[in-house]
XYZ file of C-alpha atoms in Angstrom:
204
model
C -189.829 78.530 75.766
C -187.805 78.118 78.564
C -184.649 75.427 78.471
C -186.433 71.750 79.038
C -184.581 69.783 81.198
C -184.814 66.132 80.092
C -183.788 64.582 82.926
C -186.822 66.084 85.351
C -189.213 66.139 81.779
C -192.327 63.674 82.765
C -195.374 63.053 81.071
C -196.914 64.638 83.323
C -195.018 68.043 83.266
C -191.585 68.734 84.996
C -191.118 67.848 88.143
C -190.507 71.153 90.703
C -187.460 71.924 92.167
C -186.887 70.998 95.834
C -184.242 71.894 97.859
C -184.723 70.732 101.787
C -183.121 73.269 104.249
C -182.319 71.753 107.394
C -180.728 72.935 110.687
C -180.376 72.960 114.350
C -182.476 75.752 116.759
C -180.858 79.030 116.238
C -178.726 77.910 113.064
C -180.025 81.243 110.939
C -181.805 79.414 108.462
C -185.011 81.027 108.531
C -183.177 84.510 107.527
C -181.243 82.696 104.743
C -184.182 81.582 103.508
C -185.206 84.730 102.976
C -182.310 85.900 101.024
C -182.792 83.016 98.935
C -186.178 83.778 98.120
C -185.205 87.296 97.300
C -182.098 86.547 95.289
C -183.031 83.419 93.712
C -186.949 83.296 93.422
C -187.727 80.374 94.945
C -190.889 79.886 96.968
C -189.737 79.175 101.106
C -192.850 76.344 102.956
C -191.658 75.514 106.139
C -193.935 72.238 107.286
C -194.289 74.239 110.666
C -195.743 77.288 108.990
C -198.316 75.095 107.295
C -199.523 73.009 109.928
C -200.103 76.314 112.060
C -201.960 77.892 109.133
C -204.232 74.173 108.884
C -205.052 74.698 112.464
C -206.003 78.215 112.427
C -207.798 77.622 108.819
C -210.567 75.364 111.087
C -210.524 72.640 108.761
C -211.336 69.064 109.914
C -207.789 68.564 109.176
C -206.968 71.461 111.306
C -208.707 70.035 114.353
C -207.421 66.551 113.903
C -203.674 68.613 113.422
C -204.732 70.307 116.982
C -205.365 67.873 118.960
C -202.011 65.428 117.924
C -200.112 68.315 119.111
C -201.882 69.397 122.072
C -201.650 65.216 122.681
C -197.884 65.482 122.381
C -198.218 63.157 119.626
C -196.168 63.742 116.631
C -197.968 64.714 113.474
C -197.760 61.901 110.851
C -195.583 62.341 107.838
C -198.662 61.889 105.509
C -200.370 64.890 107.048
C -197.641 66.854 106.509
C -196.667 66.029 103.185
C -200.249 66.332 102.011
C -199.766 69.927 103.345
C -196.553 70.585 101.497
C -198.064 69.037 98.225
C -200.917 70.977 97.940
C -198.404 74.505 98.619
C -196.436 72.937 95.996
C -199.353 72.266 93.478
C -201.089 75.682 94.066
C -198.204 77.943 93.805
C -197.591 78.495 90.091
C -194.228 78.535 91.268
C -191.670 75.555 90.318
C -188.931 75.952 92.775
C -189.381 75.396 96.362
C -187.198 75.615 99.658
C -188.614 73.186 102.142
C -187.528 74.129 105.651
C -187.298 72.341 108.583
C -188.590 69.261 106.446
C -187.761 65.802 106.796
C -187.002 66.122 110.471
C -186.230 62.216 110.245
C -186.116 59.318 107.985
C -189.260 58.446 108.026
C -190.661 61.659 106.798
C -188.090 61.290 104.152
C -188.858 58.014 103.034
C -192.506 58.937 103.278
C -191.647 62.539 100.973
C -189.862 60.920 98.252
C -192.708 58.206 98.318
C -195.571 60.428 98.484
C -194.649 63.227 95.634
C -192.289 61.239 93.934
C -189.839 64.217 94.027
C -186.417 63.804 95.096
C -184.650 66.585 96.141
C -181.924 68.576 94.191
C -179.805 68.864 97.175
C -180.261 69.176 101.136
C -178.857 72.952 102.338
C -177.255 72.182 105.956
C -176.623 74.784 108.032
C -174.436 73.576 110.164
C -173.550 75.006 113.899
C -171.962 74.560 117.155
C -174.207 73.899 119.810
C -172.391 76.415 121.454
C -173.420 79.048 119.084
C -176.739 78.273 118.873
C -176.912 78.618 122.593
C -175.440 82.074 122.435
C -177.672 82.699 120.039
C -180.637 81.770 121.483
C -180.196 83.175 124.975
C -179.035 86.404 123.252
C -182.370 86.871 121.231
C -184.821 85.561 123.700
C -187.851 87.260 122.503
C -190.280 86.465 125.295
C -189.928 82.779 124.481
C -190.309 80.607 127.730
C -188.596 77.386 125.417
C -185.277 79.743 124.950
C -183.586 78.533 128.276
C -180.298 76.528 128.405
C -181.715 73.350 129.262
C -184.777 73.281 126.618
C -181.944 74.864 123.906
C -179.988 71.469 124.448
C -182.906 69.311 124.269
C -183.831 70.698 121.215
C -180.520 70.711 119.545
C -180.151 66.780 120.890
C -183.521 66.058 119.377
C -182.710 67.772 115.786
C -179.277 65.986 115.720
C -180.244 62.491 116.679
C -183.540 62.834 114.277
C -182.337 64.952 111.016
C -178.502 63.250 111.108
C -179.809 59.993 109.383
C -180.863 61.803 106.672
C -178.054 64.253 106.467
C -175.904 60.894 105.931
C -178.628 59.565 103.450
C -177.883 62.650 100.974
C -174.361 62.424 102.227
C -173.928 59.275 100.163
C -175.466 60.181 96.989
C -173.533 63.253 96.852
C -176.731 65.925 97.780
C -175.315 67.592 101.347
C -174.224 71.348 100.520
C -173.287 72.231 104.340
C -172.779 75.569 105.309
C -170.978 77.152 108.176
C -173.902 78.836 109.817
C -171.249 79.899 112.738
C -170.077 83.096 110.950
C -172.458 86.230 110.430
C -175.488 86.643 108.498
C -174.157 88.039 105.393
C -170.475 85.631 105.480
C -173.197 82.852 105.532
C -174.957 84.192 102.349
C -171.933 84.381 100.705
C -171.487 80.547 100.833
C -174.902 80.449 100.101
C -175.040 82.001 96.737
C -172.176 80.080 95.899
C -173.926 77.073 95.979
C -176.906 78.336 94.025
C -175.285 80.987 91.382
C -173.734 78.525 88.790
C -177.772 77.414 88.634
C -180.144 79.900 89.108
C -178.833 83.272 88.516
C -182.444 85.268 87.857
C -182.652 85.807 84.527
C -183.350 89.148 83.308
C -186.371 89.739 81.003
């Protein structure tokens, strides 16, 4: 048997492990989620990734998902953490990365509410606007939302949205931020210093 942790013990089994990732357009986060995954063994959801796959899945769900977006409306938090729930619940798995989840305080509120998980601690990856810009414009992979002015709106919309509950965390001590200016693997390195002391893999 594993060590129990008391603290997370429940009657109901231990609680998973959730770490929100959060970060501006172009802020790397996707790739160091992948490292993570890799080094770590944690399972990466991104809400994004799971709406898409509701849609294309043709549920009734799905279709109701479709037609918010192609409204413009904004998907409601319930939907989404229904979505994230149910990855969480089916996985096996009982360590999780959420990315690009809570995007604001509402879908925060609504999380912790919903699943009654709190999260270990929020991963920030924190960058310039300037470099995300750079970085944008430099990959632009055919994608017509990559130009300057959409870039800005974007990074406006993630700051003015995500920074209330950046400061939320803040004050109960739960922000790791990370300089997501320097390169890919300088970025890791900050990154497994945050999650060595914890979760080194253990060797069978």
């Amino acid at each position: 048997m594993g060590s129990v942790d008391a603290a997370n013990g429940s009657a109901s089994g231990k609680k998973p492990t959730v770490i929100f990732v959060l970060g501006g357009p172009g802020s790397g986060k996707g790739t160091q989620c992948a490292y993570i995954v890799e080094h770590f063994g944690y399972t990466h959801l991104s809400a994004g990734d799971l709406l898409r796959a509701e849609i294309k899945s043709g549920s009734a769900n799905g279709t109701m998902i479709q037609n918010m977006i192609k409204e413009g409306k904004i998907v409601p938090s319930e939907v989404t953490i229904k979505l994230l729930q149910k990855a969480i619940q089916e996985n096996g798995n009982d360590k999780f990365l959420i990315d690009g989840f809570p995007r604001n305080e509402e879908n925060r509120a609504a999380f912790e509410k919903v699943t009654e998980i709190e999260p270990k601690f929020v991963l920030f990856f924190d960058c310039p606007e300037e470099e995300m810009e750079k970085r944008l414009l430099g990959r632009n992979q055919g994608r017509e939302d990559d130009n300057i002015e959409t870039i800005r709106k974007r990074f406006k919309v993630f700051l003015e949205s995500s920074l209330p509950v950046i400061q939320y965390y803040e004050a109960k001590g739960k922000v790791r931020k990370i300089n997501a200016a320097k390169p890919i693997e300088a970025v890791f390195e900050e990154v497994k210093e945050i999650f060595s002391p914890e979760v080194e893999k253990v060797e069978a």
